[in-house]
XYZ file of C-alpha atoms in Angstrom:
450
model
C 17.175 39.480 35.289
C 14.131 38.869 36.030
C 11.177 36.265 34.598
C 7.960 37.217 34.535
C 5.348 35.012 33.189
C 1.672 36.633 32.960
C -0.958 34.007 32.900
C -4.462 34.707 31.921
C -7.029 32.102 33.538
C -8.349 29.615 31.694
C -12.404 29.809 30.232
C -14.813 31.424 33.155
C -18.233 30.436 32.897
C -21.418 33.153 32.893
C -24.308 30.570 33.646
C -24.966 31.730 36.533
C -26.539 34.927 36.925
C -26.448 34.881 40.676
C -22.803 34.676 41.049
C -20.587 37.696 41.958
C -17.470 38.202 38.782
C -15.249 36.870 42.060
C -17.081 33.777 42.441
C -17.781 32.897 38.435
C -15.856 28.981 37.923
C -14.689 27.716 34.958
C -16.819 26.043 32.426
C -15.580 23.082 29.872
C -13.773 24.580 28.017
C -12.229 25.913 30.532
C -11.201 23.217 32.667
C -10.322 21.563 28.954
C -7.792 24.556 28.962
C -5.788 23.377 32.354
C -3.633 20.131 31.795
C -2.025 21.532 28.505
C -1.772 24.792 29.909
C 0.216 23.226 32.950
C 2.465 21.412 30.479
C 3.047 24.783 28.375
C 3.993 26.436 31.596
C 5.849 24.000 32.605
C 7.989 23.741 29.486
C 8.755 27.211 29.826
C 10.057 27.212 33.197
C 7.071 29.150 34.378
C 7.409 27.192 38.375
C 10.956 27.769 38.741
C 10.046 30.319 40.809
C 7.068 31.657 43.011
C 3.757 31.569 41.460
C 0.858 34.044 42.422
C -2.896 34.024 42.035
C -5.919 35.869 41.996
C -8.456 35.247 44.460
C -11.054 34.660 42.217
C -12.382 31.183 41.921
C -11.446 31.244 38.329
C -7.986 32.082 39.025
C -7.861 29.853 41.930
C -9.190 26.555 39.779
C -6.577 27.884 36.940
C -3.883 27.570 39.977
C -4.919 24.100 41.101
C -4.877 22.530 37.389
C -1.352 24.466 36.178
C 0.743 23.030 39.086
C 2.906 19.864 39.321
C 1.978 17.377 41.728
C 5.459 18.142 43.257
C 5.627 21.803 43.663
C 6.369 23.069 46.861
C 3.269 24.799 48.517
C 5.553 27.288 50.300
C 5.845 29.136 46.752
C 2.160 29.260 46.230
C 0.446 33.016 47.453
C -2.939 33.661 46.474
C -2.894 37.374 46.648
C -6.450 39.633 46.968
C -4.003 42.324 45.298
C -4.376 40.314 42.057
C -7.886 40.529 41.536
C -7.505 44.003 39.705
C -8.509 44.894 35.968
C -6.851 48.231 36.644
C -2.508 47.737 35.356
C -1.344 50.407 37.356
C -1.821 48.464 40.867
C -0.592 45.432 39.586
C 2.539 47.039 38.757
C 2.153 48.723 42.178
C 1.945 45.218 43.543
C 4.751 43.737 41.626
C 7.534 46.988 42.323
C 6.825 45.951 45.968
C 8.193 42.379 45.187
C 11.259 41.263 46.565
C 14.602 39.590 44.706
C 12.699 36.519 43.495
C 14.392 35.988 40.015
C 11.033 34.099 38.303
C 7.048 35.221 38.613
C 4.550 33.903 38.040
C 0.925 35.967 37.957
C -2.450 33.883 36.881
C -4.832 36.874 37.063
C -7.086 38.910 34.685
C -7.544 41.318 31.624
C -7.405 43.587 30.837
C -4.793 44.363 33.673
C -2.560 41.473 32.494
C -2.493 42.227 28.833
C -2.249 45.949 29.670
C 1.004 45.804 31.791
C 2.257 43.486 29.049
C 1.831 46.698 26.464
C 3.117 48.971 29.519
C 6.443 47.145 29.878
C 6.977 46.210 25.967
C 7.570 47.797 23.441
C 6.328 46.135 21.057
C 3.271 44.838 22.558
C 0.460 41.806 21.632
C -2.972 42.965 21.053
C -4.364 40.234 22.806
C -4.372 37.319 25.352
C -6.932 35.265 25.498
C -8.269 33.080 28.621
C -5.958 29.739 29.291
C -3.047 31.882 27.404
C -0.023 33.040 28.347
C 3.253 35.832 28.323
C 6.730 35.414 29.474
C 8.454 38.268 29.490
C 12.274 39.197 30.431
C 13.333 41.840 31.940
C 17.065 43.339 32.291
C 16.661 44.679 35.747
C 18.285 43.402 39.161
C 15.529 44.690 41.805
C 11.465 44.366 40.916
C 10.945 48.038 41.942
C 13.100 48.895 38.755
C 10.447 48.145 36.747
C 10.188 50.479 33.780
C 7.957 51.515 30.793
C 9.133 49.585 26.955
C 12.259 47.711 28.943
C 10.958 44.399 28.737
C 11.610 41.715 26.011
C 8.426 38.829 24.647
C 10.373 35.529 25.067
C 7.413 33.950 24.231
C 3.108 34.404 24.104
C 1.235 30.959 24.179
C -2.280 30.399 23.574
C -3.981 27.317 24.168
C -4.870 26.909 20.105
C -0.943 26.907 19.791
C 0.151 23.875 22.744
C -3.553 21.947 22.234
C -4.478 20.536 19.294
C -7.956 19.830 20.862
C -8.197 23.519 21.023
C -6.173 24.367 17.693
C -8.859 22.481 15.942
C -11.921 24.466 17.663
C -10.516 27.379 16.064
C -9.861 25.317 12.906
C -13.942 24.738 12.392
C -13.915 27.356 8.941
C -10.819 25.104 7.569
C -11.354 21.199 8.908
C -8.346 18.189 8.387
C -9.704 17.546 4.518
C -9.812 13.698 4.821
C -13.164 12.876 3.820
C -14.301 15.727 1.809
C -12.373 14.365 -1.463
C -15.482 12.897 -3.487
C -17.153 16.484 -3.467
C -13.594 18.063 -4.715
C -11.274 18.219 -7.346
C -8.262 16.617 -6.170
C -5.979 19.118 -6.720
C -8.354 21.023 -4.720
C -7.510 18.087 -1.997
C -4.343 18.420 -2.482
C -4.486 22.584 -1.832
C -6.234 21.991 1.593
C -4.442 19.099 2.353
C -0.798 21.901 2.050
C -2.772 24.709 3.703
C -3.899 22.139 6.752
C 0.104 21.115 6.779
C 0.768 24.358 6.979
C -1.653 25.555 9.481
C -0.140 22.444 11.725
C 3.352 23.288 10.808
C 3.526 25.390 14.340
C 2.041 23.396 16.502
C 4.910 20.629 15.000
C 7.482 23.162 15.856
C 6.369 24.154 19.305
C 6.037 19.949 19.826
C 3.749 20.593 23.077
C 1.531 18.033 22.454
C 1.964 14.724 19.958
C -1.021 15.015 18.498
C -0.018 17.682 15.977
C 2.805 15.557 14.862
C 0.251 12.603 14.339
C -2.291 14.712 12.316
C 1.092 16.357 10.420
C 2.079 12.785 9.295
C -1.186 11.959 7.933
C -1.528 15.019 6.130
C 1.739 14.277 4.545
C 0.312 10.891 3.527
C -2.788 11.378 2.352
C -0.912 13.692 0.281
C 1.340 11.185 -1.332
C -1.301 8.737 -1.906
C -3.262 10.684 -4.238
C 0.069 12.103 -5.948
C 1.130 8.479 -5.834
C -2.112 7.249 -7.731
C -2.071 10.230 -10.552
C 1.647 9.119 -11.371
C 0.477 5.525 -11.542
C -2.814 6.056 -13.991
C -1.200 8.966 -16.287
C 2.689 7.754 -16.320
C 3.673 11.288 -15.695
C 6.873 12.340 -14.684
C 5.888 15.400 -13.132
C 5.219 13.676 -9.987
C 7.998 11.773 -9.247
C 9.999 14.235 -7.769
C 7.352 15.696 -5.703
C 6.363 12.128 -4.489
C 9.761 11.541 -3.234
C 10.061 14.716 -1.490
C 6.743 14.116 0.109
C 7.618 10.310 0.941
C 11.108 12.239 3.025
C 9.017 14.363 4.623
C 7.027 11.930 6.261
C 10.106 9.649 7.420
C 12.007 12.812 8.944
C 8.962 12.185 11.329
C 9.212 8.834 12.116
C 11.652 8.347 14.397
C 10.100 11.233 16.743
C 6.606 9.795 16.233
C 7.983 6.450 17.169
C 9.358 7.930 20.829
C 5.805 10.116 21.280
C 4.319 6.351 20.876
C 7.057 4.831 23.807
C 6.739 7.607 26.082
C 3.013 7.592 25.860
C 2.706 3.335 26.772
C 5.255 4.015 29.259
C 2.969 4.058 32.129
C 1.675 0.893 30.975
C 4.640 -1.151 29.996
C 6.430 -0.402 33.422
C 3.482 -1.419 34.991
C 3.547 0.362 38.163
C 7.233 0.303 38.541
C 8.514 4.023 39.150
C 12.067 3.629 39.257
C 12.190 2.131 35.672
C 9.579 4.668 34.376
C 11.375 6.971 35.139
C 14.510 6.236 34.091
C 13.183 4.952 30.655
C 11.224 8.730 30.940
C 14.559 10.888 31.406
C 16.407 8.980 28.705
C 13.540 9.234 25.843
C 12.680 12.774 26.519
C 16.142 13.756 26.107
C 16.146 11.643 22.747
C 12.846 13.163 21.877
C 14.005 16.570 22.897
C 17.198 16.200 20.188
C 15.303 14.925 17.626
C 12.469 18.061 17.795
C 15.329 20.238 17.416
C 16.498 18.254 14.244
C 13.124 18.696 12.858
C 12.687 21.896 13.728
C 16.046 22.901 12.074
C 14.760 21.263 8.683
C 11.411 22.652 9.175
C 12.859 25.855 9.475
C 15.562 26.154 6.380
C 15.204 27.771 3.363
C 15.322 24.452 1.348
C 11.700 23.348 3.491
C 10.258 26.348 2.425
C 11.486 26.565 -1.126
C 9.796 22.795 -1.208
C 6.977 23.492 0.014
C 6.215 26.311 -2.200
C 7.092 24.674 -4.983
C 4.865 21.907 -4.337
C 2.274 24.104 -3.843
C 2.886 25.681 -7.179
C 2.597 22.690 -9.003
C -0.357 21.752 -7.829
C -1.701 25.330 -8.829
C -0.290 24.856 -12.081
C -2.572 24.105 -15.260
C -0.500 21.101 -16.517
C -0.951 18.828 -12.658
C -4.915 20.497 -12.751
C -5.526 18.934 -15.851
C -3.568 15.567 -14.669
C -5.807 15.563 -11.792
C -8.848 15.981 -13.936
C -8.270 12.747 -15.761
C -7.970 10.515 -12.746
C -11.851 9.735 -12.654
C -13.646 7.319 -9.839
C -12.959 4.384 -12.024
C -9.219 5.205 -11.929
C -9.372 5.317 -8.011
C -11.144 2.382 -8.245
C -8.614 0.314 -10.544
C -5.451 1.804 -8.569
C -7.569 0.757 -4.980
C -8.279 -2.525 -6.684
C -4.340 -3.113 -7.558
C -3.431 -1.985 -4.245
C -5.442 -4.869 -2.727
C -5.027 -7.440 -4.641
C -1.053 -6.586 -3.663
C -2.086 -6.445 -0.080
C -3.931 -9.683 -0.152
C -0.781 -11.360 -2.407
C 1.487 -10.250 0.086
C -0.563 -11.216 3.314
C -0.970 -14.738 1.823
C 2.647 -15.146 1.407
C 3.891 -14.587 5.106
C 5.267 -17.305 6.795
C 6.781 -17.497 9.930
C 9.888 -16.715 8.690
C 9.031 -13.356 7.125
C 10.965 -10.486 8.946
C 9.568 -7.579 9.941
C 10.041 -5.638 7.029
C 8.023 -7.451 5.523
C 5.408 -7.021 7.647
C 6.022 -3.638 7.714
C 6.290 -3.325 4.337
C 2.689 -4.812 3.628
C 1.738 -2.247 6.573
C 2.396 0.884 4.576
C 0.468 -1.009 1.548
C -2.700 -1.175 3.705
C -2.259 2.594 5.040
C -1.752 4.012 1.233
C -4.943 1.964 0.424
C -6.831 3.039 3.012
C -6.249 6.804 2.236
C -7.234 6.000 -1.334
C -10.245 4.510 0.253
C -10.942 7.758 1.993
C -11.261 9.616 -0.942
C -14.741 8.510 -1.420
C -15.509 6.519 1.932
C -18.936 6.493 1.068
C -18.328 3.585 -2.086
C -15.786 2.439 0.137
C -17.539 1.751 3.903
C -16.929 -1.884 4.749
C -13.697 -2.689 3.291
C -12.734 0.592 4.239
C -13.578 -0.742 7.801
C -11.687 -3.833 7.317
C -8.421 -1.973 6.001
C -8.308 0.142 9.188
C -8.526 -2.995 11.634
C -5.474 -4.830 9.396
C -3.596 -1.850 9.194
C -4.235 -0.992 13.188
C -3.117 -4.813 13.943
C -0.046 -3.958 11.629
C 0.477 -0.987 13.619
C 0.382 -2.654 16.835
C 3.303 -5.209 15.364
C 5.710 -2.342 14.212
C 4.950 -0.215 17.761
C 6.396 -3.152 19.258
C 9.176 -3.797 17.138
C 10.567 -0.474 17.498
C 9.848 -0.334 21.087
C 12.099 -2.907 21.626
C 14.958 -1.610 19.062
C 14.584 1.446 21.314
C 15.323 -0.566 24.689
C 18.096 -2.314 23.190
C 19.438 1.047 22.456
C 18.765 2.461 25.768
C 20.723 -1.236 27.251
C 23.793 -0.068 24.741
C 24.010 3.427 25.821
C 23.181 2.785 29.518
C 24.145 -1.077 30.510
C 23.908 -0.307 34.301
C 20.370 1.255 34.558
C 18.092 -1.027 35.683
C 19.328 -3.892 33.795
C 17.027 -6.723 34.895
C 13.750 -4.678 34.680
C 14.768 -3.654 31.453
C 15.214 -7.404 29.991
C 11.959 -7.965 31.727
C 10.389 -5.494 29.604
C 11.948 -6.312 26.233
C 11.481 -10.013 26.801
C 7.301 -8.731 27.258
C 7.322 -6.667 24.611
C 8.929 -9.733 22.533
C 6.371 -12.090 23.681
C 3.328 -9.626 22.988
C 5.023 -9.134 18.652
C 4.571 -12.803 18.864
C 1.219 -12.958 19.682
C 0.460 -10.360 17.169
C 2.766 -11.922 14.441
C 0.709 -14.796 14.745
C -2.620 -13.054 14.376
C -1.583 -11.529 11.366
C -0.059 -15.339 9.950
C -3.750 -15.650 10.634
C -5.318 -13.334 8.153
C -7.152 -14.347 5.337
C -7.943 -12.452 1.513
C -9.882 -9.212 2.066
C -12.248 -8.198 -0.917
C -11.266 -4.486 -1.682
C -14.822 -3.977 -3.998
C -17.132 -1.563 -2.615
C -20.188 -2.132 -1.873
């Protein structure tokens, strides 16, 4: 069995007419594609074997940008034959290879795409720049390549494995977090659900943490709106959907906590490579397991049914009527009530207050913020202050979770770097104490719009 990776070079520049095709470099977008492309290739085990590249400047730049720093130079080759746009020449070159099990080729269209179309019974129609295909071929020797015998394991494009490039492609349907003031609330919820549907493939792929982060934000915005409509109208119609939105967000919480910890490990470990490697290995395995659980949930019939039920509800006449009944005055009243709760609970905090009390207060600030963002022009000053407080409470929560995760590591791996881990716990505990003191020093917050 052979594994073939067909990698199209990143986006190239046409700015200089004096350059030949072979000399064209990558443009800015192409450069920004390299890091996420490299991560996606590594995740697919594209670097398990030999890597071959065209001699073209844009292909060489792609090669340099995606290879892991530890990849052996002896397994990288630049081949003049790969600078071709004719798939038959590419096929002939492949058939002359040795017995390598895994081959990765960085080359050019239309040769790469047409080769895939020759090898696959149901081939893809496109292979954009910065994208790649993973083909599984049931042969023992490369000279046995035959038409229609390969299986497509994966076709991944930048917009699938990079949130930045996903957003660039979604300009006509951007994250609707600041459009509520111009729209019906039911329409805003429909836009949020469309956004969730668009984000979900990236969440399931799990190659860019930002997909999950934005997914959680959209769920929380949806819940904040639904809760406000229920508060004002007292309707039981939204009781179950609000609970389900809360549960959907809750199902992603642990994975998000692991993402944050993994992102912060270099800074937390302070150059202790042994400590960072040990913790990264352990928590990456935990994140992979959590990702599998989330994917199973998102692929379930229950999730699909609940999503469809929620969409049907917010498109219904009964819900449209409820949403229209929530006026600007109602939104302001709800925000004022929530800000009063925030001020009261902030004033009630003492040095003996539990982490859970502070965590609950952080959620109150967040829900108030999401409502303010429905009408951001009306709440500019308070919104800025609420965001600042939410960030402060968020730092406290991150530290509390990270300390808990380190406890978990020490429990499961008691002989692994005990002194270094204990020292890191002490450091995080001190930071947590300092942030707690900042929270206790907070005064009241005026929730009135400017």
